[in-house]
Amino acid sequence: MKIFIDTANLDQIKEAESLGILDGVTTNPSLMAKEGISGKEAIRNHYLQIAKMVEGDVSAEVFSEKFEDMVKEGEELASIKSNIVVKIPCTKDGIKAIKALKDKGIRTNCTLIFNIGQAMLAAKAGASYVSPFIGRLDDIGDDGVALIGDIVAIFKNYNVPTLVLAASIRNNLHLIQCMQVGADVATAPLAQILGLLKHPLTESGLKTFMEDASKMK
Ligand code: G3P
């Protein structure tokens, strides 16, 4: 499973990249706003900085909702760097925009997916990725991981090439469960990625090893 970092924070991307395990980055308008970026040039420059920091794909989301605007914005975003994937919301206009961008050779990530039907339509339109949101489904008492598993199985049934990118990951268990159900990619904040390394027995074991090692210096 590929691991993407879900942030627009350059320091966090740098830290994750330095681990040598980072496969890509996802952003969204809320994550960009958190960085205090404003203005078209600053936004474009920020995406360029992120896209230069990693070899893998970087999802940059459109800020518009209408078909024509999304296509125009998508073309602009895709022109920033070849590893930029245009993130498009799963709406009627969004599905049309995914198809139009696909016809222009531009890769897309269909976001805000909460059911199988949305994932299937996005895939049929030619999305490179679909992003079902695990945590937000769990928040309303649904089962986000189960949706990932269902979409993975259905895409396999029909040899759908679209990759399933699990988003809205809130804890380490979500990441493990994504692997168990066969997600192609999971995107998570830095804390959740680093959280995979944490185990109290690793910490206590290392403490003992270091104490014993110091006796031999
Ligand atoms: O990539 C989408 C993701 O950032 C949403 O996460 O935690 O806001 O539901 P969250």
Short mmCIF file of C-alpha atoms and ligand atoms in Angstrom, two decimals:
data_model
loop_
_atom_site.label_atom_id
_atom_site.label_comp_id
_atom_site.label_asym_id
_atom_site.label_seq_id
_atom_site.Cartn_x
_atom_site.Cartn_y
_atom_site.Cartn_z
CA MET A 1 0.00 0.00 0.00
CA LYS A 2 1.31 3.43 -0.89
CA ILE A 3 1.42 6.00 1.91
CA PHE A 4 0.68 9.65 1.14
CA ILE A 5 0.83 12.48 3.65
CA ASP A 6 -2.38 14.49 4.00
CA THR A 7 -1.14 18.02 4.59
CA ALA A 8 -0.08 21.24 2.90
CA ASN A 9 2.53 21.93 5.60
CA LEU A 10 6.00 22.03 4.03
CA ASP A 11 7.87 21.10 7.24
CA GLN A 12 5.69 18.03 7.77
CA ILE A 13 6.09 16.94 4.14
CA LYS A 14 9.87 17.39 4.51
CA GLU A 15 9.89 15.29 7.69
CA ALA A 16 7.84 12.50 6.12
CA GLU A 17 9.94 12.60 2.94
CA SER A 18 13.14 12.29 5.01
CA LEU A 19 11.93 8.90 6.30
CA GLY A 20 12.26 7.59 2.75
CA ILE A 21 8.84 5.93 2.78
CA LEU A 22 6.64 8.71 1.39
CA ASP A 23 4.82 7.94 -1.85
CA GLY A 24 2.91 11.19 -2.37
CA VAL A 25 0.93 14.08 -0.90
CA THR A 26 -2.73 15.04 -0.76
CA THR A 27 -4.03 18.50 0.01
CA ASN A 28 -7.45 20.10 0.11
CA PRO A 29 -8.71 23.70 0.42
CA SER A 30 -9.02 23.38 4.22
CA LEU A 31 -5.42 22.16 4.56
CA MET A 32 -4.18 24.96 2.26
CA ALA A 33 -6.13 27.58 4.26
CA LYS A 34 -4.50 26.25 7.46
CA GLU A 35 -1.11 27.27 6.04
CA GLY A 36 -2.31 30.86 5.68
CA ILE A 37 -1.76 30.95 1.93
CA SER A 38 -3.84 33.37 -0.10
CA GLY A 39 -3.80 34.73 -3.63
CA LYS A 40 -3.54 32.84 -6.90
CA GLU A 41 0.25 33.20 -7.28
CA ALA A 42 0.96 32.16 -3.68
CA ILE A 43 -1.26 29.10 -4.06
CA ARG A 44 0.40 28.09 -7.33
CA ASN A 45 3.83 28.60 -5.79
CA HIS A 46 2.91 26.52 -2.75
CA TYR A 47 1.77 23.61 -4.94
CA LEU A 48 4.98 23.90 -6.94
CA GLN A 49 7.08 23.73 -3.78
CA ILE A 50 5.21 20.61 -2.63
CA ALA A 51 5.45 18.97 -6.06
CA LYS A 52 9.22 19.57 -6.10
CA MET A 53 9.64 18.01 -2.65
CA VAL A 54 8.32 14.57 -3.60
CA GLU A 55 8.68 12.26 -6.57
CA GLY A 56 5.18 10.81 -6.19
CA ASP A 57 1.79 12.27 -6.98
CA VAL A 58 0.53 15.46 -5.33
CA SER A 59 -3.23 16.03 -5.23
CA ALA A 60 -4.18 19.69 -5.68
CA GLU A 61 -7.89 20.40 -5.31
CA VAL A 62 -9.92 22.80 -7.44
CA PHE A 63 -11.52 25.71 -5.57
CA SER A 64 -14.50 25.91 -7.92
CA GLU A 65 -17.76 23.94 -8.32
CA LYS A 66 -18.95 24.58 -11.87
CA PHE A 67 -17.91 22.24 -14.70
CA GLU A 68 -16.23 24.87 -16.92
CA ASP A 69 -14.42 26.46 -13.96
CA MET A 70 -13.18 23.10 -12.68
CA VAL A 71 -11.80 22.14 -16.09
CA LYS A 72 -10.03 25.50 -16.48
CA GLU A 73 -8.64 25.32 -12.95
CA GLY A 74 -7.67 21.68 -13.46
CA GLU A 75 -5.66 22.57 -16.57
CA GLU A 76 -3.89 25.34 -14.65
CA LEU A 77 -3.09 23.03 -11.71
CA ALA A 78 -1.86 20.23 -13.97
CA SER A 79 0.46 22.68 -15.76
CA ILE A 80 2.34 23.39 -12.51
CA LYS A 81 4.25 20.08 -12.58
CA SER A 82 3.74 16.62 -14.07
CA ASN A 83 3.22 14.91 -10.69
CA ILE A 84 0.20 17.12 -9.86
CA VAL A 85 -3.09 15.23 -9.86
CA VAL A 86 -6.22 17.40 -9.95
CA LYS A 87 -8.59 16.73 -7.07
CA ILE A 88 -12.24 17.09 -8.06
CA PRO A 89 -15.30 16.75 -5.79
CA CYS A 90 -17.75 13.93 -6.49
CA THR A 91 -20.65 15.97 -7.89
CA LYS A 92 -22.44 15.95 -11.23
CA ASP A 93 -20.23 18.77 -12.54
CA GLY A 94 -17.23 17.04 -10.97
CA ILE A 95 -17.85 13.78 -12.85
CA LYS A 96 -18.16 15.73 -16.11
CA ALA A 97 -14.93 17.59 -15.32
CA ILE A 98 -13.09 14.32 -14.59
CA LYS A 99 -14.12 13.02 -18.02
CA ALA A 100 -13.14 16.27 -19.76
CA LEU A 101 -9.76 16.37 -18.00
CA LYS A 102 -9.15 12.67 -18.75
CA ASP A 103 -9.75 13.46 -22.46
CA LYS A 104 -7.06 16.13 -22.19
CA GLY A 105 -4.64 13.63 -20.62
CA ILE A 106 -4.92 15.17 -17.13
CA ARG A 107 -5.02 12.84 -14.13
CA THR A 108 -7.64 13.33 -11.42
CA ASN A 109 -8.44 12.25 -7.87
CA CYS A 110 -12.18 12.24 -7.16
CA THR A 111 -12.70 13.38 -3.58
CA LEU A 112 -15.54 13.46 -1.02
CA ILE A 113 -16.59 9.89 -1.83
CA PHE A 114 -18.92 8.27 0.69
CA ASN A 115 -20.51 5.36 -1.18
CA ILE A 116 -19.89 2.71 -3.84
CA GLY A 117 -22.03 4.45 -6.49
CA GLN A 118 -19.95 7.62 -6.30
CA ALA A 119 -16.73 5.61 -6.59
CA MET A 120 -18.02 3.67 -9.60
CA LEU A 121 -19.14 6.80 -11.49
CA ALA A 122 -15.84 8.55 -10.80
CA ALA A 123 -13.97 5.48 -12.08
CA LYS A 124 -16.16 5.28 -15.19
CA ALA A 125 -15.45 8.95 -15.88
CA GLY A 126 -11.74 8.09 -15.84
CA ALA A 127 -10.48 9.22 -12.43
CA SER A 128 -6.96 8.00 -11.63
CA TYR A 129 -7.85 7.84 -7.93
CA VAL A 130 -11.03 7.78 -5.87
CA SER A 131 -10.86 9.09 -2.30
CA PRO A 132 -13.42 7.61 0.09
CA PHE A 133 -13.36 9.38 3.49
CA ILE A 134 -13.08 6.82 6.30
CA GLY A 135 -13.12 9.05 9.38
CA ARG A 136 -16.08 11.18 8.32
CA LEU A 137 -18.15 8.01 7.71
CA ASP A 138 -17.16 6.67 11.14
CA ASP A 139 -18.21 10.05 12.58
CA ILE A 140 -21.81 9.44 11.46
CA GLY A 141 -21.88 5.86 12.72
CA ASP A 142 -21.08 4.25 9.37
CA ASP A 143 -18.12 1.94 8.66
CA GLY A 144 -15.47 3.75 6.61
CA VAL A 145 -13.04 0.83 6.34
CA ALA A 146 -15.82 -1.47 5.10
CA LEU A 147 -16.49 0.98 2.25
CA ILE A 148 -12.80 0.85 1.26
CA GLY A 149 -12.98 -2.97 1.19
CA ASP A 150 -16.19 -2.93 -0.88
CA ILE A 151 -14.77 -0.53 -3.47
CA VAL A 152 -11.50 -2.49 -3.72
CA ALA A 153 -13.46 -5.74 -4.30
CA ILE A 154 -15.80 -4.20 -6.88
CA PHE A 155 -12.97 -2.55 -8.81
CA LYS A 156 -11.22 -5.95 -8.84
CA ASN A 157 -14.37 -7.69 -10.15
CA TYR A 158 -14.41 -5.40 -13.18
CA ASN A 159 -10.66 -4.80 -13.63
CA VAL A 160 -11.14 -1.09 -12.95
CA PRO A 161 -7.73 0.63 -13.17
CA THR A 162 -8.71 3.49 -10.81
CA LEU A 163 -6.74 3.39 -7.55
CA VAL A 164 -8.55 3.40 -4.20
CA LEU A 165 -7.04 6.12 -2.00
CA ALA A 166 -8.32 5.93 1.57
CA ALA A 167 -8.64 9.44 3.05
CA SER A 168 -9.82 11.00 6.30
CA ILE A 169 -7.60 8.66 8.31
CA ARG A 170 -7.84 9.48 11.99
CA ASN A 171 -5.72 6.83 13.73
CA ASN A 172 -3.04 4.18 13.26
CA LEU A 173 -5.62 1.39 13.21
CA HIS A 174 -7.28 2.96 10.16
CA LEU A 175 -3.95 2.63 8.32
CA ILE A 176 -3.56 -1.03 9.29
CA GLN A 177 -7.18 -1.77 8.36
CA CYS A 178 -6.67 -0.10 4.95
CA MET A 179 -3.84 -2.57 4.27
CA GLN A 180 -6.01 -5.47 5.43
CA VAL A 181 -8.79 -4.60 2.98
CA GLY A 182 -6.39 -3.90 0.10
CA ALA A 183 -6.48 -0.09 -0.34
CA ASP A 184 -4.02 0.96 -3.04
CA VAL A 185 -3.09 4.13 -1.16
CA ALA A 186 -3.84 5.65 2.24
CA THR A 187 -3.29 9.31 2.98
CA ALA A 188 -2.78 10.35 6.57
CA PRO A 189 -1.47 13.21 8.71
CA LEU A 190 2.18 12.93 9.85
CA ALA A 191 1.17 11.93 13.40
CA GLN A 192 -0.70 8.87 12.14
CA ILE A 193 2.17 7.84 9.85
CA LEU A 194 4.71 8.15 12.69
CA GLY A 195 2.23 6.44 15.00
CA LEU A 196 2.79 3.20 13.09
CA LEU A 197 6.27 3.04 14.65
CA LYS A 198 5.03 3.30 18.22
CA HIS A 199 4.96 0.28 20.51
CA PRO A 200 5.67 0.33 24.26
CA LEU A 201 7.70 -2.89 24.01
CA THR A 202 9.94 -1.28 21.35
CA GLU A 203 10.45 1.69 23.67
CA SER A 204 11.14 -0.34 26.83
CA GLY A 205 13.27 -2.85 24.91
CA LEU A 206 15.38 -0.07 23.41
CA LYS A 207 15.79 1.56 26.82
CA THR A 208 17.23 -1.70 28.23
CA PHE A 209 19.48 -2.25 25.20
CA MET A 210 20.87 1.29 25.49
CA GLU A 211 21.45 0.94 29.24
CA ASP A 212 23.33 -2.33 28.68
CA ALA A 213 25.22 -0.85 25.73
CA SER A 214 26.41 2.05 27.89
CA LYS A 215 27.91 -0.45 30.39
CA MET A 216 30.23 -1.71 27.66
CA LYS A 217 31.53 1.66 26.48
O1 G3P B 1 -7.98 14.13 2.29
C1 G3P B 1 -9.21 14.36 2.94
C2 G3P B 1 -8.99 14.41 4.40
O2 G3P B 1 -8.05 15.38 4.68
C3 G3P B 1 -10.18 14.65 5.24
O3 G3P B 1 -9.79 14.38 6.53
O4 G3P B 1 -9.94 14.40 8.97
O5 G3P B 1 -10.86 16.33 7.61
O6 G3P B 1 -12.02 14.14 7.63
P1 G3P B 1 -10.71 14.84 7.75
#
